[in-house]
JSON list of C-alpha atoms in Angstrom, two decimals:
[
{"chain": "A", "resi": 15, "resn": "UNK", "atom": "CA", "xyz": [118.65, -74.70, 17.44]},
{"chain": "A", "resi": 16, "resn": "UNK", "atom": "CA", "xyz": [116.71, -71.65, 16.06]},
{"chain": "A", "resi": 17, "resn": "UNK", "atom": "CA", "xyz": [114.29, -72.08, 19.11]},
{"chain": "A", "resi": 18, "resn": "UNK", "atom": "CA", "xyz": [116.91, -71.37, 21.48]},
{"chain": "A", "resi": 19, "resn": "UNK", "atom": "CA", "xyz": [118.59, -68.44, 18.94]},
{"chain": "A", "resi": 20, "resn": "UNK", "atom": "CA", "xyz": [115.46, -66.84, 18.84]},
{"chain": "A", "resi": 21, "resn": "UNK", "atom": "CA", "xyz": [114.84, -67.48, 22.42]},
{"chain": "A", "resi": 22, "resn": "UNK", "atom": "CA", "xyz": [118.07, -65.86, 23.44]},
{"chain": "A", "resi": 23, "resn": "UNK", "atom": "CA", "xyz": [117.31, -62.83, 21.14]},
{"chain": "A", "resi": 24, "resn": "UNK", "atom": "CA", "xyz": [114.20, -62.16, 22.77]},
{"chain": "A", "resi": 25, "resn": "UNK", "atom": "CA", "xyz": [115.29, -62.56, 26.28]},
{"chain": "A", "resi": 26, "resn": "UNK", "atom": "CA", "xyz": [118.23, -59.68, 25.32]},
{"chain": "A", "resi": 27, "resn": "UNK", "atom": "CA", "xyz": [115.82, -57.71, 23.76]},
{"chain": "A", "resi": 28, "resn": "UNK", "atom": "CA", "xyz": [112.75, -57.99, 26.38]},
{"chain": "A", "resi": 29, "resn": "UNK", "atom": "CA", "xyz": [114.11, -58.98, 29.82]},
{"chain": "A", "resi": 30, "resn": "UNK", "atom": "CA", "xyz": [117.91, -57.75, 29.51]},
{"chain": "A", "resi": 31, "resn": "UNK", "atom": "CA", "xyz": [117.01, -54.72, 27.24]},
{"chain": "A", "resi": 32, "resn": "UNK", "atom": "CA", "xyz": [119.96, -54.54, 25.74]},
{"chain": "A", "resi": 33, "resn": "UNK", "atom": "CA", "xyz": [120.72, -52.14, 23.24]},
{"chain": "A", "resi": 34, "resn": "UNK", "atom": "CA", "xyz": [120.03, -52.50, 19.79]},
{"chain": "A", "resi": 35, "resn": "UNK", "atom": "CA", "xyz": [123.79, -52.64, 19.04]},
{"chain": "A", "resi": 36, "resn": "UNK", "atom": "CA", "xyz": [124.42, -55.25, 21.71]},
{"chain": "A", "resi": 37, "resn": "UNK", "atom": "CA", "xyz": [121.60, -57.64, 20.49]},
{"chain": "A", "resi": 38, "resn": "UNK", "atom": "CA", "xyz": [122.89, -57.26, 16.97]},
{"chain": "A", "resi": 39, "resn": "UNK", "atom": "CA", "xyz": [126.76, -57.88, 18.05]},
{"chain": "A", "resi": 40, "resn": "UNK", "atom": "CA", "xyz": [125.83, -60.70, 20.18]},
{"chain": "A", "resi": 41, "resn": "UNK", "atom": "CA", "xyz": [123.42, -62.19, 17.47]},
{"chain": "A", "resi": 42, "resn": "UNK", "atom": "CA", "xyz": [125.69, -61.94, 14.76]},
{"chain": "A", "resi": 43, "resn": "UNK", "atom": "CA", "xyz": [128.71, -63.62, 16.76]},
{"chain": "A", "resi": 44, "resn": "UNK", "atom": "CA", "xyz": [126.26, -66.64, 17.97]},
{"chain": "A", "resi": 45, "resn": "UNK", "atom": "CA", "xyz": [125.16, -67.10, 14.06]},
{"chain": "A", "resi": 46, "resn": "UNK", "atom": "CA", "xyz": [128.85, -66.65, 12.27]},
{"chain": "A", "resi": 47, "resn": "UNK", "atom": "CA", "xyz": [129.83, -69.28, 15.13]},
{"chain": "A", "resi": 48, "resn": "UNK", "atom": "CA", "xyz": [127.32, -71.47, 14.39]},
{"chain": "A", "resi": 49, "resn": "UNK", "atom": "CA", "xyz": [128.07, -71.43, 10.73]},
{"chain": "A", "resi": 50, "resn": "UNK", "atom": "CA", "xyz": [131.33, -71.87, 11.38]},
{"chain": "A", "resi": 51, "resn": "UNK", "atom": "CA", "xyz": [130.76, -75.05, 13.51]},
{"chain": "A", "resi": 52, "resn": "UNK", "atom": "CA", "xyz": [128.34, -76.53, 10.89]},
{"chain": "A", "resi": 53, "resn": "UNK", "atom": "CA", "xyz": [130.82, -75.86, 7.96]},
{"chain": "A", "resi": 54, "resn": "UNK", "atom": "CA", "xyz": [133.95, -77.05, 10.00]},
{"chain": "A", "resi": 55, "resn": "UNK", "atom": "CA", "xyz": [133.19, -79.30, 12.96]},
{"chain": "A", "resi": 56, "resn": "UNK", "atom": "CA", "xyz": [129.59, -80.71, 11.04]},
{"chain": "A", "resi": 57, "resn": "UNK", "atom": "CA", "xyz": [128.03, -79.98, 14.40]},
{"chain": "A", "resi": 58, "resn": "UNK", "atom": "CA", "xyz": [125.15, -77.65, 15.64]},
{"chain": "A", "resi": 59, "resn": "UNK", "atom": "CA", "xyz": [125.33, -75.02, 18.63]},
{"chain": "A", "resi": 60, "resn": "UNK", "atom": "CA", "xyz": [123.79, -76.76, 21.01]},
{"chain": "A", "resi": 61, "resn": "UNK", "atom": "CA", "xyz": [126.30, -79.77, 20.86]},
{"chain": "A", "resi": 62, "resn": "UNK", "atom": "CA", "xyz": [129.77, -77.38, 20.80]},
{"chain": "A", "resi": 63, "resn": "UNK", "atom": "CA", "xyz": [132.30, -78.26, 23.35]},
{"chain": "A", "resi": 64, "resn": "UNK", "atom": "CA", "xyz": [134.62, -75.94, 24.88]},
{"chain": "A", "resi": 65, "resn": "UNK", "atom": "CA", "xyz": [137.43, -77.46, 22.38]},
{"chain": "A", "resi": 66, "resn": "UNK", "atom": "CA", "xyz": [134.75, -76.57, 19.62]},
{"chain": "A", "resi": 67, "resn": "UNK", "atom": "CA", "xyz": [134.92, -73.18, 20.87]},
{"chain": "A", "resi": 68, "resn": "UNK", "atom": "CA", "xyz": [138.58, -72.50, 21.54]},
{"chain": "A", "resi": 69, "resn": "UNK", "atom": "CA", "xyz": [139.21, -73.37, 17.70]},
{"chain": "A", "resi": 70, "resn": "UNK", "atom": "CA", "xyz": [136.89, -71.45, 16.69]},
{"chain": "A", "resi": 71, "resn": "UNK", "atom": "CA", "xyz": [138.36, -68.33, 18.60]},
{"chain": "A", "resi": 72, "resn": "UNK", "atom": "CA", "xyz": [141.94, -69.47, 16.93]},
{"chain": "A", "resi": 73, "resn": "UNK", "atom": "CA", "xyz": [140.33, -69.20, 13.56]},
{"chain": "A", "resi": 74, "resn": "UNK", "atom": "CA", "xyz": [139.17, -65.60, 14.21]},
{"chain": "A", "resi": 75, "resn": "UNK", "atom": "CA", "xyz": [142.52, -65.15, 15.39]},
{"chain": "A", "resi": 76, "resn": "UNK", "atom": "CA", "xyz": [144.21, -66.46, 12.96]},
{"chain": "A", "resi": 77, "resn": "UNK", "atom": "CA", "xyz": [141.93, -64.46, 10.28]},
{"chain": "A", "resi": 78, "resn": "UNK", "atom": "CA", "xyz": [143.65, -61.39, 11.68]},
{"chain": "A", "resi": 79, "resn": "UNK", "atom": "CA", "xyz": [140.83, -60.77, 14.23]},
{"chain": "A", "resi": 80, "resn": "UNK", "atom": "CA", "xyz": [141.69, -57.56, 16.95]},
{"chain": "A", "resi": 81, "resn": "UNK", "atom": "CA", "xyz": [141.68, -59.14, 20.36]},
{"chain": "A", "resi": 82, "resn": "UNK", "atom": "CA", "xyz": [138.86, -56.88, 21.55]},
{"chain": "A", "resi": 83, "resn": "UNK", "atom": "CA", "xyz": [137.02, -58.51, 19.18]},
{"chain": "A", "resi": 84, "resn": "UNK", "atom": "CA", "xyz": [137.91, -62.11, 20.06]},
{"chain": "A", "resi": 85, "resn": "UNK", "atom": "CA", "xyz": [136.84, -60.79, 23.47]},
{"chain": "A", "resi": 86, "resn": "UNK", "atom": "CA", "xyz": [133.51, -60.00, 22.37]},
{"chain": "A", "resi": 87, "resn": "UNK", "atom": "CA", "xyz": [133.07, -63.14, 20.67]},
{"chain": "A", "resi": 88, "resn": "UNK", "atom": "CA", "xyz": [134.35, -65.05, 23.78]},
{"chain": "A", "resi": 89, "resn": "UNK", "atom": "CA", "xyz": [131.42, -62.56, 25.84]},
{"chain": "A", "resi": 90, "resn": "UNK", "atom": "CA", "xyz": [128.64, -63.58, 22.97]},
{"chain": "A", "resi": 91, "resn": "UNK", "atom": "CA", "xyz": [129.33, -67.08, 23.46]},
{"chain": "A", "resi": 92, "resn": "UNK", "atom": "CA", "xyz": [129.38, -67.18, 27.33]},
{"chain": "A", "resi": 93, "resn": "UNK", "atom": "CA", "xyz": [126.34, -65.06, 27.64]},
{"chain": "A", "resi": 94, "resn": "UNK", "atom": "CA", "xyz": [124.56, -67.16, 25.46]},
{"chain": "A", "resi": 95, "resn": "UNK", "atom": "CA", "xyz": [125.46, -70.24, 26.69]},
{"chain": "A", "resi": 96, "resn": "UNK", "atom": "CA", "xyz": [125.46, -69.32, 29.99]},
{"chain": "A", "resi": 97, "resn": "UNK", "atom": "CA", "xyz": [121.24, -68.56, 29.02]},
{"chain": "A", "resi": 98, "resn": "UNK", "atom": "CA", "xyz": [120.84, -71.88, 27.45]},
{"chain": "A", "resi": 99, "resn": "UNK", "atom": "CA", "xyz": [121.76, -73.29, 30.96]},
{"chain": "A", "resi": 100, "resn": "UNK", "atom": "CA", "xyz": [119.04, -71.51, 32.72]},
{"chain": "A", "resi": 101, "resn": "UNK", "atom": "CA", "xyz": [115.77, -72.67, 30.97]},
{"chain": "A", "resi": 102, "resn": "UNK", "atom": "CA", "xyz": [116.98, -76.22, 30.09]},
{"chain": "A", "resi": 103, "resn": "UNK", "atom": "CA", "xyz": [118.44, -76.28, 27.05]},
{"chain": "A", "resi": 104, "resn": "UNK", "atom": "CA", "xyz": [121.12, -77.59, 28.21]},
{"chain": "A", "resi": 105, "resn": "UNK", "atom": "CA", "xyz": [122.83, -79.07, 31.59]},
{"chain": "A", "resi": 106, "resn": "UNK", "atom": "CA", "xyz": [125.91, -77.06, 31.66]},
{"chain": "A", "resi": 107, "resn": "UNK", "atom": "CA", "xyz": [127.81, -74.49, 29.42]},
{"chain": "A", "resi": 108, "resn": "UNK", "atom": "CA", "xyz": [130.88, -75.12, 27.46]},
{"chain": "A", "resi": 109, "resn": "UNK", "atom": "CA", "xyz": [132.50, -72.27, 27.99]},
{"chain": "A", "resi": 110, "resn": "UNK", "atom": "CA", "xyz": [134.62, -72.98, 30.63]},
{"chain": "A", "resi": 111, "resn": "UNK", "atom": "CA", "xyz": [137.94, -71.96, 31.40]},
{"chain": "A", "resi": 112, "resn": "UNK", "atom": "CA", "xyz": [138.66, -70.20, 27.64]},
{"chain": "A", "resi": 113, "resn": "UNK", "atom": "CA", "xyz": [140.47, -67.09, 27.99]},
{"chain": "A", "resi": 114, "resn": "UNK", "atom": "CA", "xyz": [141.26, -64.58, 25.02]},
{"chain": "A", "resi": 115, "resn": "UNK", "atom": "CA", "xyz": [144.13, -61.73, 25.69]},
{"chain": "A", "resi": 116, "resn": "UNK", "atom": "CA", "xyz": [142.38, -58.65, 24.56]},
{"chain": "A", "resi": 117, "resn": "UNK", "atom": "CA", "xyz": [145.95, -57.25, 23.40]},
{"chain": "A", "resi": 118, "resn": "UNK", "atom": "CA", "xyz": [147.01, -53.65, 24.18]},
{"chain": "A", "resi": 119, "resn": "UNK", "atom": "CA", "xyz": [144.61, -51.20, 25.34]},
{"chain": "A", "resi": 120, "resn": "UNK", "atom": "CA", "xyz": [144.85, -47.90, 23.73]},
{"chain": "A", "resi": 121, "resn": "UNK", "atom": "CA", "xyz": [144.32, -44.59, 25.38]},
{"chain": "A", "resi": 122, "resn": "UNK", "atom": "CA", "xyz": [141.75, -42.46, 24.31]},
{"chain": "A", "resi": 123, "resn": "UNK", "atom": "CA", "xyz": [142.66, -39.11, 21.85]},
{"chain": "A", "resi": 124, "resn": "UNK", "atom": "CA", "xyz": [141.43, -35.97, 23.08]},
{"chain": "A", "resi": 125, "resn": "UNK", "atom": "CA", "xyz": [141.00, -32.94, 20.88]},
{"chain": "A", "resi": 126, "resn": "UNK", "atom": "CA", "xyz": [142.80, -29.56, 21.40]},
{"chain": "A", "resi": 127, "resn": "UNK", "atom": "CA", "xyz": [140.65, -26.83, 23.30]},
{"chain": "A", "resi": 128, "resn": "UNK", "atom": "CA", "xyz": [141.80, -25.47, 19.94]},
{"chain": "A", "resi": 129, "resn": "UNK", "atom": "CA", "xyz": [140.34, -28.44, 18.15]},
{"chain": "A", "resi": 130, "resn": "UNK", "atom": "CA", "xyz": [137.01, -28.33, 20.37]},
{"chain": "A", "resi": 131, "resn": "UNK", "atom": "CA", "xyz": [136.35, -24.70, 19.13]},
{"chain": "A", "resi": 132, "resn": "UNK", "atom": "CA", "xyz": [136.95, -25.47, 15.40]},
{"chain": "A", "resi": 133, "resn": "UNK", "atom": "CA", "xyz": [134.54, -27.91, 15.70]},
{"chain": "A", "resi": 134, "resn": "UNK", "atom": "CA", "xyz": [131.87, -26.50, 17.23]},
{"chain": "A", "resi": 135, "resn": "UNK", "atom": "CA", "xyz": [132.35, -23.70, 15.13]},
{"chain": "A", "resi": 136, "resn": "UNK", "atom": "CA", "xyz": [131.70, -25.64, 11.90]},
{"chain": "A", "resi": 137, "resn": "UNK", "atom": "CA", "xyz": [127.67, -25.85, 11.86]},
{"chain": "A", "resi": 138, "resn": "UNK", "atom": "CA", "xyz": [126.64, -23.10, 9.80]},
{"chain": "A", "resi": 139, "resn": "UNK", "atom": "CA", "xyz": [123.03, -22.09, 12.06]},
{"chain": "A", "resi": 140, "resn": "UNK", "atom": "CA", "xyz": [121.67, -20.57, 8.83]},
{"chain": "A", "resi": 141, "resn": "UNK", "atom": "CA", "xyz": [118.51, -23.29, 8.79]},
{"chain": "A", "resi": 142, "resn": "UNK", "atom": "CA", "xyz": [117.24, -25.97, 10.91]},
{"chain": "A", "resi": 143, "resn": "UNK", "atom": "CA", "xyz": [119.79, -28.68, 9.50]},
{"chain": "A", "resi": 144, "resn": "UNK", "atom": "CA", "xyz": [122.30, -26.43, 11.08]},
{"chain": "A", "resi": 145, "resn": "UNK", "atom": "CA", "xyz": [121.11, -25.40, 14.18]},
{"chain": "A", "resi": 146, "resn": "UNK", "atom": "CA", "xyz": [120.28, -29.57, 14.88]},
{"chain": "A", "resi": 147, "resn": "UNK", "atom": "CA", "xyz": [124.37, -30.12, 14.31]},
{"chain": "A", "resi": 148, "resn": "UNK", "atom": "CA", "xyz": [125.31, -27.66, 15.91]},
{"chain": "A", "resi": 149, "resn": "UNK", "atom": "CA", "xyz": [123.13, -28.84, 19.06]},
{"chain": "A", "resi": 150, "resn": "UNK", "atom": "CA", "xyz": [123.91, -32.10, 18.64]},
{"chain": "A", "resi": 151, "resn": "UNK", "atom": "CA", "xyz": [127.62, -31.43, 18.75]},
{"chain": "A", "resi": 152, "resn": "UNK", "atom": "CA", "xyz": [127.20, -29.40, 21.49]},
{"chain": "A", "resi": 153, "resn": "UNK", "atom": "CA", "xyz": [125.44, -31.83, 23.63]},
{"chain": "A", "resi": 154, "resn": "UNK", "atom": "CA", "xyz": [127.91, -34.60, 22.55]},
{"chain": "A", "resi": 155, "resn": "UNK", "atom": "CA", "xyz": [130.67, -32.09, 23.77]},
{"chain": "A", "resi": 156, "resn": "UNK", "atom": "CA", "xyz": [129.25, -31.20, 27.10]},
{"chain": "A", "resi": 157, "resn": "UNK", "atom": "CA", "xyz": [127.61, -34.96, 28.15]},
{"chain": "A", "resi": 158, "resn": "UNK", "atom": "CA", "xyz": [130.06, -37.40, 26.92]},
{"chain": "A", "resi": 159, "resn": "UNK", "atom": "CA", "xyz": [126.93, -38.48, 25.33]},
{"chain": "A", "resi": 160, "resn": "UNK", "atom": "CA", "xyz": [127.74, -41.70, 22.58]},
{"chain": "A", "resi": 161, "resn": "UNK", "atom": "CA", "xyz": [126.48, -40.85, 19.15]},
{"chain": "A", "resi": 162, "resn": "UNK", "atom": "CA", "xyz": [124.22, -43.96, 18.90]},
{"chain": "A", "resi": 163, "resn": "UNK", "atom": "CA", "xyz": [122.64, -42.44, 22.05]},
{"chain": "A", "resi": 164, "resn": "UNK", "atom": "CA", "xyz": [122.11, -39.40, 20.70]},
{"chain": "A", "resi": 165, "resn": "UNK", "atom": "CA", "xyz": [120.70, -40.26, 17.48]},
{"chain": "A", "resi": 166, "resn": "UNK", "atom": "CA", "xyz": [118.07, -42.79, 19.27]},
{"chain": "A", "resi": 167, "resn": "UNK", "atom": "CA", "xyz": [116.73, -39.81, 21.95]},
{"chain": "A", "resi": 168, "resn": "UNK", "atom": "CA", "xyz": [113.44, -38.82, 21.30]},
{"chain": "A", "resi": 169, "resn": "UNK", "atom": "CA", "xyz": [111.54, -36.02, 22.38]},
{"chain": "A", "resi": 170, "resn": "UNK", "atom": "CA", "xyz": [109.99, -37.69, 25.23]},
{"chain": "A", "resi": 171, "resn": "UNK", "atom": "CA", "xyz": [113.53, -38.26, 26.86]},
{"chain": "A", "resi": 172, "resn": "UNK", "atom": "CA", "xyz": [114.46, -34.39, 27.06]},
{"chain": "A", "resi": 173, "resn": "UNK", "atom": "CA", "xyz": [112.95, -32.36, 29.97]},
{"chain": "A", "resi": 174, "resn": "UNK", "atom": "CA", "xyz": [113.99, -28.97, 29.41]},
{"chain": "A", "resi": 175, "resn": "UNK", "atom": "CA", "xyz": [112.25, -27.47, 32.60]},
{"chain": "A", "resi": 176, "resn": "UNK", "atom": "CA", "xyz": [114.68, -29.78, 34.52]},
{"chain": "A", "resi": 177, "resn": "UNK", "atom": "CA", "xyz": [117.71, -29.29, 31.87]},
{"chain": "A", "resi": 178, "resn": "UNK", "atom": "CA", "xyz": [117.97, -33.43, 31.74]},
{"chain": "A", "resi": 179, "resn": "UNK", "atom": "CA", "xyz": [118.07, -36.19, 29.19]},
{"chain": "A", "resi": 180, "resn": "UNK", "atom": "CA", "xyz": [117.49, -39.43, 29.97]}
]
């Protein structure tokens, strides 16, 4: 069972390159489900069954567990098992037919052009610190960049002759 864990991390990591907050979602989904499967159903990952899954997903649930994050579970699971397929582990995956309702889907909250100005205004630029945060909000501002992007670019991704990131 670690074999194929570690398997799976390193084909996220090396052939999907997902990001580092994907691999650690997905991976930490795949091991609380597996812990929850030996603990409850005395079974291992590779032998769950799609009813194996389903009550697992009503457990979450019924911890209190947002539906988007149900979903993501249900995604972790698939993905994985849907991997485990390919190289042999096993001869088909169990998750078949389990659906999770993601609940209501809430619209995003802009900020005031009154609220945009206060803070971008906030960075004093009286020493490096400040000048970086008040760049970094800027760019956030005018890209849509997501923080976790922002904090991983490194120098090599900016091209300032061009005026791109990548």
């Amino acid at each position: 069972m670690l074999d194929l864990v570690r398997a799976y991390e390193n084909y996220l990591t090396k052939v999907k390159q997902a990001s580092t907050n994907t691999v650690s979602s997905y991976m930490r989904d795949i091991r609380q489900f597996a812990q929850w499967l030996s603990a409850y159903e005395d079974a291992e990952v590779i032998d769950a069954s799609q009813e194996n899954i389903a009550a697992y997903l009503s457990h979450l649930e019924t911890e209190g567990r947002s539906g988007a994050t149900l979903s993501r579970n249900l995604a972790s699971l698939k993905n994985f098992y849907s991997y485990a397929v390919s190289p042999g582990f096993l001869e088909q995956t169990p998750v078949t037919d389990i659906h999770v309702d993601r609940g209501e889907k809430k619209d995003p909250k802009f900020l005031s052009s009154k609220e945009v100005a206060l803070l971008l205004a906030q960075p004093a630029c009286i020493d490096a610190k400040g000048y970086r945060d008040k760049a970094m909000l800027e760019l956030m501002y005018a890209t849509g960049i997501r923080v976790t992007e922002l904090i991983s670019l490194d120098i090599h991704d900016v091209n300032l002759d061009l005026g791109i990131i990548k």
